CSV table of C-alpha atoms in Angstrom, one decimal:
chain,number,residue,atom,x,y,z
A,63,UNK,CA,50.2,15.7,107.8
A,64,UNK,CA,53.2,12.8,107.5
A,65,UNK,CA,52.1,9.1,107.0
A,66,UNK,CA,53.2,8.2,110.6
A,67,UNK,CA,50.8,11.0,112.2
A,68,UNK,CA,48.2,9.8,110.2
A,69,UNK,CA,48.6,6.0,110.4
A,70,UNK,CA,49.3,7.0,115.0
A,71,UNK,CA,45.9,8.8,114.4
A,72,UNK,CA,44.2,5.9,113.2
A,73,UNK,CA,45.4,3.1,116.0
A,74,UNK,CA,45.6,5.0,119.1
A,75,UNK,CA,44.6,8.1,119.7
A,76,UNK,CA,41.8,10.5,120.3
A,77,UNK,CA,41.3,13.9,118.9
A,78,UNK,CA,40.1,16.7,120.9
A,79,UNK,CA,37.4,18.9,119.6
A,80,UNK,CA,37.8,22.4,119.3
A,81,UNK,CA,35.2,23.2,121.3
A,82,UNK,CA,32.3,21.3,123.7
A,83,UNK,CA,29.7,23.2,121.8
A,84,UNK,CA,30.4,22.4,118.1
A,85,UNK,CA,27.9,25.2,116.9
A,86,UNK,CA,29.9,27.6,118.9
A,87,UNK,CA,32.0,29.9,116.5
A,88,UNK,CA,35.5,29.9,116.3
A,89,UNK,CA,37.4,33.4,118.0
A,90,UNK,CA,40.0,34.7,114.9
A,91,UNK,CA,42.9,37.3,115.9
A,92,UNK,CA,44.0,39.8,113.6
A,93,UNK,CA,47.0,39.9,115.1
A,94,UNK,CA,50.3,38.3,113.6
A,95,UNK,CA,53.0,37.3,116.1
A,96,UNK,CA,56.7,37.7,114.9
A,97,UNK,CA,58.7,34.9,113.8
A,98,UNK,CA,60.9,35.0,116.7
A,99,UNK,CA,57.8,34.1,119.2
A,100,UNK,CA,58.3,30.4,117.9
A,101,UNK,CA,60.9,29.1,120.2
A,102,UNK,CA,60.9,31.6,122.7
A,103,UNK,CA,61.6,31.3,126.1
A,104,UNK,CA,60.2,34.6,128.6
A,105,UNK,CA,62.1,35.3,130.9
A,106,UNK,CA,60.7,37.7,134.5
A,107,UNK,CA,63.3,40.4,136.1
A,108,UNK,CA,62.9,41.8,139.1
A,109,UNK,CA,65.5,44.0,139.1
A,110,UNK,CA,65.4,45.2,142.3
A,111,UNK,CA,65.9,41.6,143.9
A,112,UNK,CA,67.9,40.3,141.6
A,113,UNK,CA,70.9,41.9,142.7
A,114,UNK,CA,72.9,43.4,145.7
A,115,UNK,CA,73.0,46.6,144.0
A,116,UNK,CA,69.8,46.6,142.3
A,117,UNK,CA,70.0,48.3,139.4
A,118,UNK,CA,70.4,47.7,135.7
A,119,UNK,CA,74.3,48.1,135.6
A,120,UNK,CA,74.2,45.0,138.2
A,121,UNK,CA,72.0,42.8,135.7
A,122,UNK,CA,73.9,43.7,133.1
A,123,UNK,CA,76.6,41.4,134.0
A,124,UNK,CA,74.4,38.5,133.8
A,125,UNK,CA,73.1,39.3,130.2
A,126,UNK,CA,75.9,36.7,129.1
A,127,UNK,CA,74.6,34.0,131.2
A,128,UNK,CA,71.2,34.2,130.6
A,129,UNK,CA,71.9,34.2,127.3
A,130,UNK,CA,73.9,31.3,127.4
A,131,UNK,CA,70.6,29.6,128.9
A,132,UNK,CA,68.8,30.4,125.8
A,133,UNK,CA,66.4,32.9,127.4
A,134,UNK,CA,64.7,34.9,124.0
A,135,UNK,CA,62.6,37.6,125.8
A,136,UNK,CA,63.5,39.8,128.7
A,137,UNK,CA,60.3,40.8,130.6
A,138,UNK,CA,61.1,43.7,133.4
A,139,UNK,CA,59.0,44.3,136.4
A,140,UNK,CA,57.9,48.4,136.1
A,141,UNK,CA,61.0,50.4,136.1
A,142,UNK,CA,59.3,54.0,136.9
A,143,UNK,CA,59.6,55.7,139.8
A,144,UNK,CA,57.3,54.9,143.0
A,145,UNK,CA,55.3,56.4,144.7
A,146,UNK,CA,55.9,58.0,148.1
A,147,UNK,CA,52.2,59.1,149.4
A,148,UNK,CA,50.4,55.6,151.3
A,149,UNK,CA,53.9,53.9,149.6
A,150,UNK,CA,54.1,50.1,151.0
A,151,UNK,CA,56.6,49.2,153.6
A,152,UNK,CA,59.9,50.9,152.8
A,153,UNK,CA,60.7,50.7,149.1
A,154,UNK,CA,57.1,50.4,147.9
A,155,UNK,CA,55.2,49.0,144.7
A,156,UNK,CA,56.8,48.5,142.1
A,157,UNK,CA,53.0,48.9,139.9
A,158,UNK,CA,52.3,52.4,142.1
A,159,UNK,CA,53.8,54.5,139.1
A,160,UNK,CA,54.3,58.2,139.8
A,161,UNK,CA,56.1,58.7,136.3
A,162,UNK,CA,55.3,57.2,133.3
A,163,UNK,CA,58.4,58.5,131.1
A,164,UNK,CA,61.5,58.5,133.9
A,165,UNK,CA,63.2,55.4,135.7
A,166,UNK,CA,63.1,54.3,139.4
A,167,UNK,CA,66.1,56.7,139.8
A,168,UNK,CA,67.0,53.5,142.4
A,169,UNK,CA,67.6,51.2,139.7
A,170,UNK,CA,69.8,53.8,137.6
A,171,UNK,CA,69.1,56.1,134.3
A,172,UNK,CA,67.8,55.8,131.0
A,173,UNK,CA,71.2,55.6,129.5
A,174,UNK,CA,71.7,52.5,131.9
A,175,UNK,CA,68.6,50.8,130.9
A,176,UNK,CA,69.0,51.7,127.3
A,177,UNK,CA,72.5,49.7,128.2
A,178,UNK,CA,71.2,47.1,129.0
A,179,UNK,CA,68.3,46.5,126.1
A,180,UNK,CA,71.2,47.4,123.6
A,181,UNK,CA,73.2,44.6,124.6
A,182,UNK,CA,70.2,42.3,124.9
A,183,UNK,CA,69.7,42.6,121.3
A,184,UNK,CA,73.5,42.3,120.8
A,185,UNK,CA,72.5,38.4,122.1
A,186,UNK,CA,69.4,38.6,120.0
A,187,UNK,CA,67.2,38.5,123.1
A,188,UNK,CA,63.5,40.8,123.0
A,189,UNK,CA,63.0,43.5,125.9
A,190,UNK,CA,59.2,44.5,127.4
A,191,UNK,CA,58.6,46.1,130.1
A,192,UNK,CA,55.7,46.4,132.6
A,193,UNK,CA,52.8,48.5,132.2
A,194,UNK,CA,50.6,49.8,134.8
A,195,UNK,CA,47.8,51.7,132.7
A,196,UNK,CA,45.2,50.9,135.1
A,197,UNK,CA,46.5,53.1,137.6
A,198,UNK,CA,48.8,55.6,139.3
A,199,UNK,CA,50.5,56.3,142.1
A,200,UNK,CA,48.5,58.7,144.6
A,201,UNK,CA,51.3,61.2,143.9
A,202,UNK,CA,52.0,60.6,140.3
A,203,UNK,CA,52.4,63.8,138.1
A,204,UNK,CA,49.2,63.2,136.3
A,205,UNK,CA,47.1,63.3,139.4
A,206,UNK,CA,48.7,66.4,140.5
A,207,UNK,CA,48.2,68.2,136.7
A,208,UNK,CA,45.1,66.5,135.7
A,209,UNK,CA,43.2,65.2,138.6
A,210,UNK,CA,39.9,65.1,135.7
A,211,UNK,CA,42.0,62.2,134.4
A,212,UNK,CA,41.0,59.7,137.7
A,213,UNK,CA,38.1,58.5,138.8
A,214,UNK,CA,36.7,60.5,141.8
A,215,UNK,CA,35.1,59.2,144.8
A,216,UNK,CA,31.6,60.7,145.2
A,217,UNK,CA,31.5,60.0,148.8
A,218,UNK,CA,35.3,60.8,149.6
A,219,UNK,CA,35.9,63.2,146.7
A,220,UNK,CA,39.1,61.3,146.5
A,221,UNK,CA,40.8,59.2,144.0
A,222,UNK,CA,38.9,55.9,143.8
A,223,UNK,CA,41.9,53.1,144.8
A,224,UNK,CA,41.3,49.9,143.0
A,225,UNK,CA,40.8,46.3,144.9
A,226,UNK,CA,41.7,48.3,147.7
A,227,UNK,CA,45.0,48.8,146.3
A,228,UNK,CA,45.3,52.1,148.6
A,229,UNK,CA,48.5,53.4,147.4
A,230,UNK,CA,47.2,53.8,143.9
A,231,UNK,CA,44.6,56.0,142.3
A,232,UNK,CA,42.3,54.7,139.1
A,233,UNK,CA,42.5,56.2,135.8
A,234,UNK,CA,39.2,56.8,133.8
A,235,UNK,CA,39.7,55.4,130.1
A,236,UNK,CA,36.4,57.9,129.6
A,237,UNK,CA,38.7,61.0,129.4
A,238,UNK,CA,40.5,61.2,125.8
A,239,UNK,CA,42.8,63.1,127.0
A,240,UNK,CA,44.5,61.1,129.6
A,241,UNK,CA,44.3,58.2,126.5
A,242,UNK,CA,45.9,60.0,124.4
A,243,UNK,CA,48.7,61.0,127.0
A,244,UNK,CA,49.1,57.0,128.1
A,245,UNK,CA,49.9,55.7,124.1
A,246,UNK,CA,52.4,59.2,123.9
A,247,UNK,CA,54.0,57.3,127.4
A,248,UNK,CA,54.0,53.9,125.5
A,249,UNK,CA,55.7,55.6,122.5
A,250,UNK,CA,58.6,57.3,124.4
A,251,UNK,CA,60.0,53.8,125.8
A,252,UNK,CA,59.7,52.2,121.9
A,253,UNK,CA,61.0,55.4,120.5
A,254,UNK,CA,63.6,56.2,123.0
A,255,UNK,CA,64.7,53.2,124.3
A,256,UNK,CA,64.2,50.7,121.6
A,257,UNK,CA,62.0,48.0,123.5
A,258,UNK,CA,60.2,45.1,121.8
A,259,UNK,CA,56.8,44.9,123.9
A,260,UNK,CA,54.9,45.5,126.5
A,261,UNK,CA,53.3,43.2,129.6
A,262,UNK,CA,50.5,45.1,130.8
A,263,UNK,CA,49.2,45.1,134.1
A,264,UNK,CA,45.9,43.9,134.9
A,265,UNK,CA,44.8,44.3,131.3
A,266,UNK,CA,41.0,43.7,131.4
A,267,UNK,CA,40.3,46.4,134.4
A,268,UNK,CA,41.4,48.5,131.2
A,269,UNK,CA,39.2,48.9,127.8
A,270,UNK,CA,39.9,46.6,125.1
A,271,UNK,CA,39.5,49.9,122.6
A,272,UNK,CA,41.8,51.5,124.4
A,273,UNK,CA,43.9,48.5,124.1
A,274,UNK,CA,43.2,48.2,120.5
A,275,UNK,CA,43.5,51.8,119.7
A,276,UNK,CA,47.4,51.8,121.3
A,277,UNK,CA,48.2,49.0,119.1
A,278,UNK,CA,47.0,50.4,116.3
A,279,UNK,CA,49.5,53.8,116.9
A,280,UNK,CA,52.3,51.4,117.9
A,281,UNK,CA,52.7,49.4,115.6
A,282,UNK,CA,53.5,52.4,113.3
A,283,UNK,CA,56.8,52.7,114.8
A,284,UNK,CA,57.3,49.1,115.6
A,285,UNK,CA,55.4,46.3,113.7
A,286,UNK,CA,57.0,43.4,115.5
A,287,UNK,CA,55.3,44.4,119.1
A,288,UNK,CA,54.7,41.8,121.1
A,289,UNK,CA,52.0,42.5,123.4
A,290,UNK,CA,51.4,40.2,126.6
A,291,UNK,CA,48.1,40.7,128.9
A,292,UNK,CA,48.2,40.0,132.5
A,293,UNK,CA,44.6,38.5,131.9
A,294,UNK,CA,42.6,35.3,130.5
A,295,UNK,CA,39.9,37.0,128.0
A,296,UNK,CA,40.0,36.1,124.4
A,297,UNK,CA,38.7,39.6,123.7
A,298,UNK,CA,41.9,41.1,124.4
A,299,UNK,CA,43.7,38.8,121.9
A,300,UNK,CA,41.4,39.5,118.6
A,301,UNK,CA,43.2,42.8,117.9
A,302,UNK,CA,45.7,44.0,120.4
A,303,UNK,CA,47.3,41.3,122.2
A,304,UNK,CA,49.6,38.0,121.2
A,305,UNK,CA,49.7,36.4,124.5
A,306,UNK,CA,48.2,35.8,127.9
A,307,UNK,CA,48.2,34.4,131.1
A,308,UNK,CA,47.6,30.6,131.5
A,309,UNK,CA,45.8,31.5,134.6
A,310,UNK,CA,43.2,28.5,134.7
A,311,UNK,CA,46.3,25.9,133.4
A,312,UNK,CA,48.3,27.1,136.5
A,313,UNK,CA,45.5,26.7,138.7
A,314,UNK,CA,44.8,23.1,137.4
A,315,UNK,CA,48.8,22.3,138.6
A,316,UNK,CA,48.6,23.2,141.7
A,317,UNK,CA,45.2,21.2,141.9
A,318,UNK,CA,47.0,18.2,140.5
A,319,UNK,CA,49.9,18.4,142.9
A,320,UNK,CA,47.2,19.2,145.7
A,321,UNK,CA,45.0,16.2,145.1
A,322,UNK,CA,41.9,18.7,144.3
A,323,UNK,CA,42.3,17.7,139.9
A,324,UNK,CA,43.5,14.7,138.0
A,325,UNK,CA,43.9,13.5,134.2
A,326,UNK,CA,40.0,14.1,133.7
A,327,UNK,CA,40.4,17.6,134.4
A,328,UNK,CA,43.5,17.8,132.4
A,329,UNK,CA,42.0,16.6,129.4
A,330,UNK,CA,38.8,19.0,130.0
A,331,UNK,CA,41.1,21.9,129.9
A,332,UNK,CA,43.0,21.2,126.4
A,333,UNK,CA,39.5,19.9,125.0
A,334,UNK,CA,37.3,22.7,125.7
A,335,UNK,CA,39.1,25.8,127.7
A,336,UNK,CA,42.5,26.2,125.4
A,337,UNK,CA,40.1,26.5,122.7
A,338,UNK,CA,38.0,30.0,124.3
A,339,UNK,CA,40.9,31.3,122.2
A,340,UNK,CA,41.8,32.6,118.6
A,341,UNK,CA,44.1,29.5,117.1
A,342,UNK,CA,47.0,32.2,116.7
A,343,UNK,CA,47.1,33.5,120.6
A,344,UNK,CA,49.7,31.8,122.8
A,345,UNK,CA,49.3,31.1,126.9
A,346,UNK,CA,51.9,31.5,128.6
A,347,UNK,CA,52.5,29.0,130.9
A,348,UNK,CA,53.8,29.3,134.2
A,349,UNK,CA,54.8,28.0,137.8
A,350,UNK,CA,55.5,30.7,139.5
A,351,UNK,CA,55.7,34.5,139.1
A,352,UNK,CA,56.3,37.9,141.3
A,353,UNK,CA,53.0,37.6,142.5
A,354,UNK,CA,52.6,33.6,142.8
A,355,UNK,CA,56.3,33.8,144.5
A,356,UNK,CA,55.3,36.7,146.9
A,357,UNK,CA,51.8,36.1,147.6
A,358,UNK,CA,50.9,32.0,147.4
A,359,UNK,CA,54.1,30.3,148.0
A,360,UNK,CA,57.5,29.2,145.7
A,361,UNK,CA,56.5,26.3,143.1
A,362,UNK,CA,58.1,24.3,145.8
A,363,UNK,CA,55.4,24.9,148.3
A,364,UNK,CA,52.8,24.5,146.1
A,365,UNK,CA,53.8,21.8,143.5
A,366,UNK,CA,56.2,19.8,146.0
A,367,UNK,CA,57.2,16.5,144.3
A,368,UNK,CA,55.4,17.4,141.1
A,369,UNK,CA,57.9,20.5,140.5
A,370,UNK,CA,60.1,19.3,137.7
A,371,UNK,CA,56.7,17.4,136.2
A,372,UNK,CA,55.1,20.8,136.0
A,373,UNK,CA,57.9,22.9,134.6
A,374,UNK,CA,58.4,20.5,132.2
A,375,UNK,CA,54.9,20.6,131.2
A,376,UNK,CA,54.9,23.8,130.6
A,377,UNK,CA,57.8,23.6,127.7
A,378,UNK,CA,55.9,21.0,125.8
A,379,UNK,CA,52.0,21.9,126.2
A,380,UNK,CA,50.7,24.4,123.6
A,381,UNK,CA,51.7,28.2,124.3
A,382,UNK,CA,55.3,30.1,125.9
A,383,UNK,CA,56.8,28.7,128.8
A,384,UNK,CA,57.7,31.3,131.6
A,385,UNK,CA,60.9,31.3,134.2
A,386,UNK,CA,60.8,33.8,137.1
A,387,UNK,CA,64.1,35.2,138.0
A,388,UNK,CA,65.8,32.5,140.1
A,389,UNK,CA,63.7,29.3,139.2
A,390,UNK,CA,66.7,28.0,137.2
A,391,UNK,CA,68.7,27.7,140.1
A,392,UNK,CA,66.3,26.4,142.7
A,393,UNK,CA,65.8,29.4,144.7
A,394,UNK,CA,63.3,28.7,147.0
A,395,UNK,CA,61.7,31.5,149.1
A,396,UNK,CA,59.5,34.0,148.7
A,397,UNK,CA,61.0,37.5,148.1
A,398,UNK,CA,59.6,40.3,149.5
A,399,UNK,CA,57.4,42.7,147.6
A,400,UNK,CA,57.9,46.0,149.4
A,401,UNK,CA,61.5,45.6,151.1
A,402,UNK,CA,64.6,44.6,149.7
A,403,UNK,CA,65.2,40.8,149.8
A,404,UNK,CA,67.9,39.4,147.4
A,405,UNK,CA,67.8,36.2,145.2
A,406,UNK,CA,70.7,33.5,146.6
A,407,UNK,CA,72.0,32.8,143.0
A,408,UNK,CA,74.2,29.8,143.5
A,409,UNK,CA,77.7,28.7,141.6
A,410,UNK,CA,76.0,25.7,140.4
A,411,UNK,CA,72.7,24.0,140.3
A,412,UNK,CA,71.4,20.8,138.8
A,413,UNK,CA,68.3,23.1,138.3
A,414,UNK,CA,70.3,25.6,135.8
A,415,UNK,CA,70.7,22.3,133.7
A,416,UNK,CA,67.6,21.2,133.7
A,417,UNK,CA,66.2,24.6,132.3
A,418,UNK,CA,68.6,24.9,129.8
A,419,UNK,CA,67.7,21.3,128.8
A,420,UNK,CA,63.9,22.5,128.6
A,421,UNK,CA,65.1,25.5,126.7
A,422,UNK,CA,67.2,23.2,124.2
A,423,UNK,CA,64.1,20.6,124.1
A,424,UNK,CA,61.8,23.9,122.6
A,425,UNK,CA,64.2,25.4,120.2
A,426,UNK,CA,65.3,21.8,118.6
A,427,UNK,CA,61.9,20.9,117.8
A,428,UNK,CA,59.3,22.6,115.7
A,429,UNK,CA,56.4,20.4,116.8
A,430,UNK,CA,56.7,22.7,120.3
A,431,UNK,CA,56.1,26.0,118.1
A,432,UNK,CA,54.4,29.0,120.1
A,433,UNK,CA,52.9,29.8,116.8
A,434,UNK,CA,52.2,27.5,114.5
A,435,UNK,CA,49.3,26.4,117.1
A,436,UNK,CA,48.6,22.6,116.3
A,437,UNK,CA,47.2,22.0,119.5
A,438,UNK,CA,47.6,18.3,120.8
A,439,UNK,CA,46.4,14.9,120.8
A,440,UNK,CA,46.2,12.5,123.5
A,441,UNK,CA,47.5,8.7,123.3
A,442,UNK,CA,45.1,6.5,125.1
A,443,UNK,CA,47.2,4.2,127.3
A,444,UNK,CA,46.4,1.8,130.0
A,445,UNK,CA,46.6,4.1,132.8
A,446,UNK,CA,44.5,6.9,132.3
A,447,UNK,CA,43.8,7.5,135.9
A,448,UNK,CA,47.3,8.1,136.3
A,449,UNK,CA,49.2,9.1,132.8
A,450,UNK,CA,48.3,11.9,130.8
A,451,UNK,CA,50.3,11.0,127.4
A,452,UNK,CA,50.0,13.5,124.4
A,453,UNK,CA,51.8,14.2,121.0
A,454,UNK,CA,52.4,17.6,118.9
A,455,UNK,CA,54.0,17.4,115.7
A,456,UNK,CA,55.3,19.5,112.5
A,457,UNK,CA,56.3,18.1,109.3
A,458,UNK,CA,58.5,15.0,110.3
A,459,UNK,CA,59.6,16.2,113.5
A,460,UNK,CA,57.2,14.1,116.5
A,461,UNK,CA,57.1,14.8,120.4
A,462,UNK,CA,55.3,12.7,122.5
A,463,UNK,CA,55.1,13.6,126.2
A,464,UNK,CA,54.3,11.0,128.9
A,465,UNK,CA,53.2,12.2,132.3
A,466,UNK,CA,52.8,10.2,135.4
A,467,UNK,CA,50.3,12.6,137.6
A,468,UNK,CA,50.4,9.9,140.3
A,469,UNK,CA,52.4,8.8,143.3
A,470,UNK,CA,53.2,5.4,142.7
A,471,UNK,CA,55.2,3.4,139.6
A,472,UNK,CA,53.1,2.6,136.3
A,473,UNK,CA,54.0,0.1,134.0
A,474,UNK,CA,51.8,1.6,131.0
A,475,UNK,CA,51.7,1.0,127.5
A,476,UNK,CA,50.3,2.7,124.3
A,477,UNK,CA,46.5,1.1,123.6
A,478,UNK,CA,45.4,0.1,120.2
A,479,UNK,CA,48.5,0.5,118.3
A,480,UNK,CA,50.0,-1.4,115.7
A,481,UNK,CA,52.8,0.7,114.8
A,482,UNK,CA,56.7,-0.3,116.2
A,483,UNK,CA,58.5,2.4,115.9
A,484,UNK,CA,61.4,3.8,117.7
A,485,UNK,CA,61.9,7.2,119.9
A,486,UNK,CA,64.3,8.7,122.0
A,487,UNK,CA,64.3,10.1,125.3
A,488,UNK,CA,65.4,13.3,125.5
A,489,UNK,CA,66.7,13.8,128.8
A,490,UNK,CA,68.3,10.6,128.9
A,491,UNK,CA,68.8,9.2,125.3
A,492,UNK,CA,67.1,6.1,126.2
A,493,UNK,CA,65.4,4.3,123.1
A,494,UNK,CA,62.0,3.5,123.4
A,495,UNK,CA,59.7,1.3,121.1
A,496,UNK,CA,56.2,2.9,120.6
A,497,UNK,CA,54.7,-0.6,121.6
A,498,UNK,CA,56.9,-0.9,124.4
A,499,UNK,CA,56.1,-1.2,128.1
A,500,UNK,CA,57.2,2.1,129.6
A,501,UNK,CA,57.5,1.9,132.9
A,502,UNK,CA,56.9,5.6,135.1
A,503,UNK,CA,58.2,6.6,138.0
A,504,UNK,CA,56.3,7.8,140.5
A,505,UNK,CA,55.5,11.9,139.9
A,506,UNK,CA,57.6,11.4,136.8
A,507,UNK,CA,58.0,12.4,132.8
A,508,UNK,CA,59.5,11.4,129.8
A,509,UNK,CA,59.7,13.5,126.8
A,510,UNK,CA,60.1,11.3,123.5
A,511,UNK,CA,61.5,12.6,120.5
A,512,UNK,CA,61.6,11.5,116.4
């Protein structure tokens, strides 16, 4: 740790703990993440809204731009074909699989995804795709071959449909057989279509020795998989996963911008919850997602005038930012889930800069690393109520984040500090003394940099 760390350590701020419970022992993962995680940015496609044409040949043509944004992993909504039997409005779930090794023939072929994930790593951008191994479709090949691979009703005699999720049928993880045909599905895309990972759908209604036993075979072909679970359980991260939803952080925004949570609750969540998990796991931290966007609202409903304050939380708090297609230009309305309902992507939008800045603000400083976790420390300040104020830090590189969680202007100031050092702003360039005033806007943020 550099001289400055130690000597801000001393004056001002306060370390958290690992965990509330000291006697508590400390989750380890076995799992290494790939250097390329540090910086990265993940990046949601849902390819069927995201253009006119819907299809992989469309998206194709925006490959440039996104790369130009700085966007490292490509994550794609399931791109099998759906189901038809109890199918959803007119086009249907995309998560109601009825075949685990072809393409939604409404997107395009193989050959066009492959396309598209070639020329991805052209840019050197990561492709995963969605993975529904919960569950099929109620028509899906394997019900229709193996119906001993589901879980049966005893009353109906029928497919048991999980969370009332009628148009799909649940898999039983007791049958080896049907295991043993869902990692040969998870090796054809790696093996034939060269992807980089998998998202997997509601990971913990699945076993985590199933999870850990497709790793295991996977990471034969490809050791650099990146796994992310759609879940919040550390026992999915000791062996078979690298990431996972920031579920309880996400809920804690929308408190904040609700009035329901403050700072207090902040600071309960990066002293005691971040740390339920293994040092070398990353959240990924999000404001909105398909089903956030579809289901609760756009961040804009829900966040309001803390929108920009959020997003730009989640760059600089431990753990991989997330964009949903459309966020970084300000689109603002909930697509639909089952119909076709296209994203308004717009010439020009201050928003496109602002992520691009964000992305920038991650991959210039190592302090902001998704895997060298260092967690963070908070800088008492004289607003506490209102300002949640933090620092990360690697080597000589030093980011300290200011938040002002409240709706009127702060004049705050760094407590018990007799260091003078300067920092820059990095959305503006301003220079800022570290024993300064700083005065804070009303729902506002500064990000300093040295």
């Amino acid at each position: 740790m550099n001289k400055l760390i130690i000597s801000l350590l001393t004056f001002g701020l306060t370390l958290f703990v690992s965990c509330t419970d000291k006697t508590e022992l400390k989750l380890i993962s076995n799992v290494d993440n790939p250097e390329w995680v540090a910086d990265a940015v993940i990046y949601e496609v849902n390819i069927r809204q995201f253009t006119e044409e819907g299809t992989f040949n469309a998206f194709y043509n925006h490959l440039p731009r996104l790369n130009e944004m700085g966007v490292r992993i490509l994550w794609f909504m399931p791109i099998h074909p759906i189901g038809e039997v109890e199918r959803k409005g007119a086009l249907g779930s995309y998560y109601s699989i009825k075949n685990y090794k072809a393409v939604n023939p409404e997107f395009g072929t193989i050959e066009d995804f492959k396309r598209v994930v070639d020329k991805a790593h052209e840019f050197g951008m990561k492709v995963i795709i969605d993975w529904v191994a919960n569950h099929t479709s109620r028509d899906a090949e394997w019900l229709n071959n193996n119906p001993e691979w589901y879980i049966i009703d005893s009353v109906t005699n029928k497919p048991v449909a999980p969370f009332e999720w009628t148009d799909v049928a649940k898999l039983d993880f007791n049958n080896q057989d049907m295991r043993v045909a869902m990692i040969d599905a998870m090796k054809f895309w790696i093996e034939n279509a060269d992807i980089d990972g998998f998202r997997c759908d509601v990971a913990s209604e699945v076993p985590v020795d199933f999870w850990e036993s497709a790793v295991k075979e996977l990471y034969t072909i490809n050791p650099a998989l990146f796994m992310l679970a759609e879940a919040e359980d550390p026992s999915l991260q000791i062996n078979a996963f690298n990431m996972y939803y920031g579920w309880r952080f996400h809920h804690i925004m929308n408190g904040i911008a609700s009035g329901k949570y403050n700072t207090d609750t902040l600071r309960a969540y990066f002293s005691r919850d971040i740390h339920k998990f293994p040092n070398n796991t990353i959240p990924m931290n999000f404001t909105s997602n398909h089903d956030e966007n579809s289901w609760n609202g756009t961040e804009f409903e829900r966040l309001k005038d803390y929108t920009r304050q959020m997003a730009a939380l989640t760059f600089v708090m431990p753990g991989m930012p997330l964009i949903y297609n459309g966020q970084e230009v300000g689109f603002n309305r909930r697509l639909e889930f089952f119909e076709k309902d296209i994203i308004d992507w717009k010439d020009s939008s201050d928003y496109t800069v602002f992520y691009k800045k964000l992305i920038d603000l991650r991959k210039e400083n190592p302090a902001l690393s998704a895997i060298k976790f260092n967690g963070l420390s908070e800088i008492k300040t004289s607003a506490p109520d209102k300002i949640f104020a933090f620092i990360r830090e690697a080597g000589d590189n030093i980011v300290i984040s200011i938040f002002n969680f409240s709706q009127e202007s702060v004049d705050t100031k760094f407590l018990n500090s007799k260091m003078d050092f300067q920092l820059t702003e990095f959305f503006t360039g301003e220079k800022i003394n570290f024993s300064d005033n700083i005065q804070m806007n009303p729902n506002s943020f500064k990000i300093l940099i040295r």
